[in-house]
Amino acid sequence: MTFQQHAKTTFHFTGQKLRFLLICVFAYMRFRNNNRQVVAL
């Protein structure tokens, strides 16, 4: 496996993880806004 291939794979994997994190944060923020009476974690 060449360095370029490795870098591409790592970048793709990191991108997927970041996107997943963003979705989680976005969903959490919406959940908090919808449930202001619920104590925030």
PDB file of N, CA and C in Angstrom, residues 31-41:
ATOM      1  N   PHE A  31     -32.544  18.286  19.786  1.00  0.00           N
ATOM      2  CA  PHE A  31     -33.207  17.615  20.903  1.00  0.00           C
ATOM      3  C   PHE A  31     -33.270  18.545  22.109  1.00  0.00           C
ATOM      4  N   ARG A  32     -32.160  19.229  22.377  1.00  0.00           N
ATOM      5  CA  ARG A  32     -32.115  20.159  23.514  1.00  0.00           C
ATOM      6  C   ARG A  32     -33.086  21.317  23.307  1.00  0.00           C
ATOM      7  N   ASN A  33     -33.134  21.840  22.082  1.00  0.00           N
ATOM      8  CA  ASN A  33     -34.033  22.966  21.808  1.00  0.00           C
ATOM      9  C   ASN A  33     -35.491  22.551  21.951  1.00  0.00           C
ATOM     10  N   ASN A  34     -35.788  21.305  21.590  1.00  0.00           N
ATOM     11  CA  ASN A  34     -37.168  20.831  21.662  1.00  0.00           C
ATOM     12  C   ASN A  34     -37.567  20.474  23.082  1.00  0.00           C
ATOM     13  N   ASN A  35     -36.589  20.237  23.939  1.00  0.00           N
ATOM     14  CA  ASN A  35     -36.899  19.817  25.302  1.00  0.00           C
ATOM     15  C   ASN A  35     -36.187  20.715  26.308  1.00  0.00           C
ATOM     16  N   ARG A  36     -36.562  21.987  26.320  1.00  0.00           N
ATOM     17  CA  ARG A  36     -35.887  22.933  27.210  1.00  0.00           C
ATOM     18  C   ARG A  36     -36.159  22.619  28.669  1.00  0.00           C
ATOM     19  N   GLN A  37     -37.295  21.987  28.966  1.00  0.00           N
ATOM     20  CA  GLN A  37     -37.607  21.680  30.356  1.00  0.00           C
ATOM     21  C   GLN A  37     -36.774  20.509  30.863  1.00  0.00           C
ATOM     22  N   VAL A  38     -36.254  19.697  29.929  1.00  0.00           N
ATOM     23  CA  VAL A  38     -35.425  18.559  30.328  1.00  0.00           C
ATOM     24  C   VAL A  38     -34.032  19.068  30.680  1.00  0.00           C
ATOM     25  N   VAL A  39     -33.477  18.566  31.760  1.00  0.00           N
ATOM     26  CA  VAL A  39     -32.142  18.991  32.178  1.00  0.00           C
ATOM     27  C   VAL A  39     -31.119  18.549  31.139  1.00  0.00           C
ATOM     28  N   ALA A  40     -30.268  19.472  30.704  1.00  0.00           N
ATOM     29  CA  ALA A  40     -29.252  19.150  29.708  1.00  0.00           C
ATOM     30  C   ALA A  40     -28.204  18.232  30.305  1.00  0.00           C
ATOM     31  N   LEU A  41     -27.686  17.346  29.467  1.00  0.00           N
ATOM     32  CA  LEU A  41     -26.658  16.410  29.934  1.00  0.00           C
ATOM     33  C   LEU A  41     -25.380  17.159  30.267  1.00  0.00           C
TER      34      LEU A  41
END
